[in-house]
mmCIF file of C-alpha atoms in Angstrom:
data_model
loop_
_atom_site.group_PDB
_atom_site.id
_atom_site.type_symbol
_atom_site.label_atom_id
_atom_site.label_comp_id
_atom_site.label_asym_id
_atom_site.label_seq_id
_atom_site.Cartn_x
_atom_site.Cartn_y
_atom_site.Cartn_z
ATOM 1 C CA UNK L 9 0.033 0.038 -0.035
ATOM 2 C CA UNK L 10 1.138 3.553 -0.668
ATOM 3 C CA UNK L 11 1.758 5.934 2.113
ATOM 4 C CA UNK L 12 2.342 9.734 2.075
ATOM 5 C CA UNK L 13 4.251 11.477 4.767
ATOM 6 C CA UNK L 14 4.381 15.127 5.448
ATOM 7 C CA UNK L 15 6.890 15.823 8.273
ATOM 8 C CA UNK L 16 6.078 19.397 8.915
ATOM 9 C CA UNK L 17 2.866 19.711 11.073
ATOM 10 C CA UNK L 18 3.139 23.588 10.880
ATOM 11 C CA UNK L 19 4.988 26.289 8.985
ATOM 12 C CA UNK L 20 4.904 29.942 8.918
ATOM 13 C CA UNK L 21 6.155 32.453 6.410
ATOM 14 C CA UNK L 22 6.155 36.165 6.277
ATOM 15 C CA UNK L 23 3.915 37.797 3.638
ATOM 16 C CA UNK L 24 5.638 38.120 0.224
ATOM 17 C CA UNK L 25 8.175 35.649 1.209
ATOM 18 C CA UNK L 26 8.682 31.990 -0.261
ATOM 19 C CA UNK L 27 8.004 28.828 1.786
ATOM 20 C CA UNK L 28 8.491 25.172 0.868
ATOM 21 C CA UNK L 29 6.319 22.294 2.083
ATOM 22 C CA UNK L 30 7.793 18.825 2.172
ATOM 23 C CA UNK L 31 6.146 15.471 1.142
ATOM 24 C CA UNK L 32 7.668 12.058 0.689
ATOM 25 C CA UNK L 33 5.809 9.023 -0.479
ATOM 26 C CA UNK L 34 6.267 5.237 -0.678
ATOM 27 C CA UNK L 35 5.094 3.209 -3.675
ATOM 28 C CA UNK L 36 6.333 0.397 -5.740
ATOM 29 C CA UNK L 37 4.475 1.579 -8.859
ATOM 30 C CA UNK L 38 6.423 3.267 -11.566
ATOM 31 C CA UNK L 39 3.552 5.442 -12.947
ATOM 32 C CA UNK L 40 1.168 7.403 -10.676
ATOM 33 C CA UNK L 41 -0.133 10.856 -9.996
ATOM 34 C CA UNK L 42 0.881 13.359 -7.222
ATOM 35 C CA UNK L 43 -1.299 16.297 -5.901
ATOM 36 C CA UNK L 44 -1.093 19.162 -3.521
ATOM 37 C CA UNK L 45 -4.506 20.113 -2.072
ATOM 38 C CA UNK L 46 -5.413 23.240 0.011
ATOM 39 C CA UNK L 47 -8.052 23.396 2.868
ATOM 40 C CA UNK L 48 -8.685 26.893 4.147
ATOM 41 C CA UNK L 49 -10.337 27.083 7.633
ATOM 42 C CA UNK L 50 -13.886 25.938 7.393
ATOM 43 C CA UNK L 51 -13.852 25.805 3.679
ATOM 44 C CA UNK L 52 -13.839 22.963 1.047
ATOM 45 C CA UNK L 53 -10.601 21.443 -0.244
ATOM 46 C CA UNK L 54 -9.325 22.664 -3.526
ATOM 47 C CA UNK L 55 -6.628 21.430 -5.941
ATOM 48 C CA UNK L 56 -3.319 23.606 -6.006
ATOM 49 C CA UNK L 57 -1.259 21.596 -8.401
ATOM 50 C CA UNK L 58 -0.859 18.194 -9.881
ATOM 51 C CA UNK L 59 2.081 16.210 -11.281
ATOM 52 C CA UNK L 60 2.316 13.082 -13.365
ATOM 53 C CA UNK L 61 5.152 10.771 -12.457
ATOM 54 C CA UNK L 62 6.112 10.129 -16.093
ATOM 55 C CA UNK L 63 6.756 13.803 -16.817
ATOM 56 C CA UNK L 64 10.175 15.100 -15.779
ATOM 57 C CA UNK L 65 9.226 18.580 -15.913
ATOM 58 C CA UNK L 66 8.112 20.166 -12.636
ATOM 59 C CA UNK L 67 4.459 21.498 -12.704
ATOM 60 C CA UNK L 68 3.880 25.160 -12.034
ATOM 61 C CA UNK L 69 0.767 27.184 -11.512
ATOM 62 C CA UNK L 70 1.220 30.873 -11.105
ATOM 63 C CA UNK L 71 2.911 31.316 -7.729
ATOM 64 C CA UNK L 72 2.923 27.566 -6.969
ATOM 65 C CA UNK L 73 5.528 25.008 -8.212
ATOM 66 C CA UNK L 74 6.801 21.559 -7.284
ATOM 67 C CA UNK L 75 10.114 19.877 -6.921
ATOM 68 C CA UNK L 76 9.416 16.389 -8.022
ATOM 69 C CA UNK L 77 12.272 13.941 -7.186
ATOM 70 C CA UNK L 78 11.066 10.581 -8.422
ATOM 71 C CA UNK L 79 13.995 8.587 -7.361
ATOM 72 C CA UNK L 80 14.024 10.272 -3.835
ATOM 73 C CA UNK L 81 9.984 9.832 -3.746
ATOM 74 C CA UNK L 82 9.924 13.478 -2.780
ATOM 75 C CA UNK L 83 7.276 15.954 -3.967
ATOM 76 C CA UNK L 84 7.650 19.361 -2.394
ATOM 77 C CA UNK L 85 5.492 22.495 -2.802
ATOM 78 C CA UNK L 86 7.011 25.967 -3.177
ATOM 79 C CA UNK L 87 4.860 29.013 -2.610
ATOM 80 C CA UNK L 88 6.271 32.179 -3.879
ATOM 81 C CA UNK L 89 5.196 35.682 -2.862
ATOM 82 C CA UNK L 90 3.114 34.361 -0.240
ATOM 83 C CA UNK L 91 -0.242 35.953 0.440
ATOM 84 C CA UNK L 92 -2.607 36.012 3.403
ATOM 85 C CA UNK L 93 -5.155 34.067 1.446
ATOM 86 C CA UNK L 94 -2.610 31.131 1.175
ATOM 87 C CA UNK L 95 -3.140 30.379 4.878
ATOM 88 C CA UNK L 96 -4.568 26.927 4.979
ATOM 89 C CA UNK L 97 -3.938 23.299 5.631
ATOM 90 C CA UNK L 98 -1.920 21.717 2.757
ATOM 91 C CA UNK L 99 -2.289 18.113 1.983
ATOM 92 C CA UNK L 100 -0.131 16.063 -0.495
ATOM 93 C CA UNK L 101 -1.858 13.204 -2.060
ATOM 94 C CA UNK L 102 -0.805 10.057 -4.109
ATOM 95 C CA UNK L 103 -3.071 8.212 -6.649
ATOM 96 C CA UNK L 104 -2.502 5.069 -8.509
ATOM 97 C CA UNK L 105 -3.297 4.842 -12.243
ATOM 98 C CA UNK L 106 -4.644 1.302 -11.885
ATOM 99 C CA UNK L 107 -8.393 0.738 -12.383
ATOM 100 C CA UNK L 108 -10.036 -0.037 -9.148
ATOM 101 C CA UNK L 109 -7.298 1.393 -6.932
ATOM 102 C CA UNK L 110 -7.752 4.983 -7.886
ATOM 103 C CA UNK L 111 -8.386 6.548 -4.512
ATOM 104 C CA UNK L 112 -6.240 9.530 -3.183
ATOM 105 C CA UNK L 113 -4.003 8.741 -0.309
ATOM 106 C CA UNK L 114 -3.393 11.767 1.738
ATOM 107 C CA UNK L 115 -0.800 12.763 4.099
ATOM 108 C CA UNK L 116 -1.510 14.191 7.551
ATOM 109 C CA UNK L 117 -1.146 17.840 6.214
ATOM 110 C CA UNK L 118 0.909 20.979 7.015
ATOM 111 C CA UNK L 119 -0.702 23.981 8.509
ATOM 112 C CA UNK L 120 0.495 27.153 6.815
ATOM 113 C CA UNK L 121 0.461 30.405 8.691
ATOM 114 C CA UNK L 122 1.128 33.786 6.796
ATOM 115 C CA UNK L 123 2.605 36.454 9.069
ATOM 116 C CA UNK L 124 1.569 39.964 7.893
ATOM 117 C CA UNK U 27 -21.155 23.889 -12.426
ATOM 118 C CA UNK U 28 -22.714 24.400 -8.878
ATOM 119 C CA UNK U 29 -20.041 22.385 -7.200
ATOM 120 C CA UNK U 30 -20.365 19.260 -4.943
ATOM 121 C CA UNK U 31 -23.212 19.597 -2.471
ATOM 122 C CA UNK U 32 -23.281 17.825 0.820
ATOM 123 C CA UNK U 33 -26.189 17.715 3.261
ATOM 124 C CA UNK U 34 -26.536 18.242 6.149
ATOM 125 C CA UNK U 35 -23.605 20.388 6.938
ATOM 126 C CA UNK U 36 -23.687 19.463 10.685
ATOM 127 C CA UNK U 37 -25.341 16.398 12.340
ATOM 128 C CA UNK U 38 -25.417 15.837 16.211
ATOM 129 C CA UNK U 39 -26.632 12.318 17.100
ATOM 130 C CA UNK U 40 -26.629 10.154 20.236
ATOM 131 C CA UNK U 41 -24.612 6.904 20.342
ATOM 132 C CA UNK U 42 -26.552 4.147 18.847
ATOM 133 C CA UNK U 43 -28.683 6.052 16.472
ATOM 134 C CA UNK U 44 -28.571 5.769 12.685
ATOM 135 C CA UNK U 45 -27.492 8.636 10.477
ATOM 136 C CA UNK U 46 -27.581 9.204 6.724
ATOM 137 C CA UNK U 47 -25.729 11.722 4.703
ATOM 138 C CA UNK U 48 -26.273 12.910 1.189
ATOM 139 C CA UNK U 49 -23.887 13.953 -1.538
ATOM 140 C CA UNK U 50 -24.919 15.453 -4.881
ATOM 141 C CA UNK U 51 -21.780 15.520 -7.177
ATOM 142 C CA UNK U 52 -21.097 17.815 -10.112
ATOM 143 C CA UNK U 53 -23.680 16.677 -12.800
ATOM 144 C CA UNK U 54 -21.386 15.396 -15.517
ATOM 145 C CA UNK U 55 -18.975 13.538 -12.993
ATOM 146 C CA UNK U 56 -19.124 9.826 -13.267
ATOM 147 C CA UNK U 57 -17.016 9.211 -10.186
ATOM 148 C CA UNK U 58 -17.962 9.851 -6.556
ATOM 149 C CA UNK U 59 -15.813 9.362 -3.633
ATOM 150 C CA UNK U 60 -16.343 9.288 0.279
ATOM 151 C CA UNK U 61 -13.563 10.164 2.579
ATOM 152 C CA UNK U 62 -13.637 10.684 6.421
ATOM 153 C CA UNK U 63 -11.292 13.287 8.159
ATOM 154 C CA UNK U 64 -10.789 13.466 11.781
ATOM 155 C CA UNK U 65 -9.116 16.628 13.513
ATOM 156 C CA UNK U 66 -5.665 17.235 12.581
ATOM 157 C CA UNK U 67 -5.433 14.418 10.030
ATOM 158 C CA UNK U 68 -5.688 14.008 6.353
ATOM 159 C CA UNK U 69 -8.719 12.641 4.700
ATOM 160 C CA UNK U 70 -8.976 8.866 4.876
ATOM 161 C CA UNK U 71 -10.570 7.033 2.030
ATOM 162 C CA UNK U 72 -13.947 5.179 2.568
ATOM 163 C CA UNK U 73 -15.343 4.085 -0.737
ATOM 164 C CA UNK U 74 -15.879 5.213 -4.315
ATOM 165 C CA UNK U 75 -18.271 4.637 -7.205
ATOM 166 C CA UNK U 76 -18.028 4.700 -10.887
ATOM 167 C CA UNK U 77 -21.710 5.712 -12.088
ATOM 168 C CA UNK U 78 -23.816 3.282 -9.867
ATOM 169 C CA UNK U 79 -21.079 0.633 -9.330
ATOM 170 C CA UNK U 80 -19.200 0.671 -6.141
ATOM 171 C CA UNK U 81 -15.572 -0.138 -7.003
ATOM 172 C CA UNK U 82 -13.677 -0.049 -3.925
ATOM 173 C CA UNK U 83 -14.236 -0.202 -0.186
ATOM 174 C CA UNK U 84 -11.764 0.509 2.436
ATOM 175 C CA UNK U 85 -11.200 -1.744 5.403
ATOM 176 C CA UNK U 86 -12.268 1.337 7.434
ATOM 177 C CA UNK U 87 -15.879 0.972 6.188
ATOM 178 C CA UNK U 88 -17.159 -1.436 8.880
ATOM 179 C CA UNK U 89 -20.373 -3.418 8.562
ATOM 180 C CA UNK U 90 -22.155 -0.511 10.118
ATOM 181 C CA UNK U 91 -21.401 1.690 7.284
ATOM 182 C CA UNK U 92 -23.011 1.546 3.893
ATOM 183 C CA UNK U 93 -22.924 3.769 0.799
ATOM 184 C CA UNK U 94 -25.105 3.767 -2.217
ATOM 185 C CA UNK U 95 -25.229 5.605 -5.470
ATOM 186 C CA UNK U 96 -28.585 4.667 -7.224
ATOM 187 C CA UNK U 97 -28.687 5.640 -10.991
ATOM 188 C CA UNK U 98 -25.212 7.022 -10.868
ATOM 189 C CA UNK U 99 -26.417 10.394 -9.465
ATOM 190 C CA UNK U 100 -26.574 11.380 -5.867
ATOM 191 C CA UNK U 101 -25.042 9.169 -3.247
ATOM 192 C CA UNK U 102 -26.021 8.316 0.343
ATOM 193 C CA UNK U 103 -23.773 7.186 3.260
ATOM 194 C CA UNK U 104 -25.420 5.579 6.126
ATOM 195 C CA UNK U 105 -23.832 4.836 9.490
ATOM 196 C CA UNK U 106 -25.858 2.399 11.812
ATOM 197 C CA UNK U 107 -25.564 2.308 15.503
ATOM 198 C CA UNK U 108 -23.216 5.179 15.643
ATOM 199 C CA UNK U 109 -20.266 5.152 17.924
ATOM 200 C CA UNK U 110 -18.322 8.043 19.431
ATOM 201 C CA UNK U 111 -15.363 7.357 17.384
ATOM 202 C CA UNK U 112 -17.648 7.917 14.188
ATOM 203 C CA UNK U 113 -17.386 11.557 15.160
ATOM 204 C CA UNK U 114 -15.604 13.145 12.143
ATOM 205 C CA UNK U 115 -16.011 15.205 8.963
ATOM 206 C CA UNK U 116 -17.366 13.110 6.182
ATOM 207 C CA UNK U 117 -16.237 14.470 2.755
ATOM 208 C CA UNK U 118 -17.588 13.750 -0.613
ATOM 209 C CA UNK U 119 -15.677 14.327 -3.897
ATOM 210 C CA UNK U 120 -16.427 13.737 -7.509
ATOM 211 C CA UNK U 121 -14.638 13.660 -10.841
ATOM 212 C CA UNK U 122 -15.039 12.909 -14.498
ATOM 213 C CA UNK U 123 -12.742 10.072 -15.840
ATOM 214 C CA UNK U 124 -12.454 8.234 -18.981
ATOM 215 C CA UNK U 125 -9.830 6.325 -21.067
ATOM 216 C CA UNK U 126 -6.608 8.291 -20.703
ATOM 217 C CA UNK U 127 -8.355 10.981 -18.797
ATOM 218 C CA UNK U 128 -7.834 11.632 -15.128
ATOM 219 C CA UNK U 129 -9.318 14.636 -13.500
ATOM 220 C CA UNK U 130 -8.734 15.923 -10.076
ATOM 221 C CA UNK U 131 -11.338 15.520 -7.191
ATOM 222 C CA UNK U 132 -13.770 18.226 -6.575
ATOM 223 C CA UNK U 133 -14.768 18.096 -2.766
ATOM 224 C CA UNK U 134 -17.724 19.166 -1.029
ATOM 225 C CA UNK U 135 -17.872 21.176 2.271
ATOM 226 C CA UNK U 136 -18.417 18.035 4.078
ATOM 227 C CA UNK U 137 -20.853 17.044 6.859
ATOM 228 C CA UNK U 138 -19.548 17.218 10.461
ATOM 229 C CA UNK U 139 -20.829 14.427 12.560
ATOM 230 C CA UNK U 140 -20.737 14.570 16.271
ATOM 231 C CA UNK U 141 -21.774 11.494 18.223
ATOM 232 C CA UNK U 142 -22.551 12.081 21.872
#
């Protein structure tokens, strides 16, 4: 079974600065998908960014980018120019491509605080 | 696209009672997922459907839990003989998937269950 580990329960960053959230995972599959989801307080979870394991290029979405290291099974999220609205729980998630085993497996999350 | 809708938002029940939650996915989405999230943890997979077929059930889903998705539209999650350990946020998510197409999950706001 796949596992996802987020070793930073809490992180904080000054507004406008850059922060990196860590995620490692364990799998025996060669092809898979990785995601970062954001869950603001009392609000629904939304997708931040996704990465297909077969793609060597790191995904980027505006101020959000990932550092995907397949051999190390590492998938960190970098948030540039942090904004107050970035404050939330961030969850890293893994998904198998195999039919019938396509659930998302989440890490325990990192609570990000933005300091004005 | 009105998003994933869950009802009720909050449910307080006494131990031993049965409860039922409803999820209305985004209309064109063929996949529907149920997750459970306890405080300070990431969502844990419970079960998922493709159209009306239930494709996978977690071992977390004891005999007291049952989920249905009649006609491949809305879904219900029923918990019988509730226990205090069932207290959690129950999240529903949906996605549209086909051959070679993998879409991210869209989550609802969740149903918060408190068992007293």
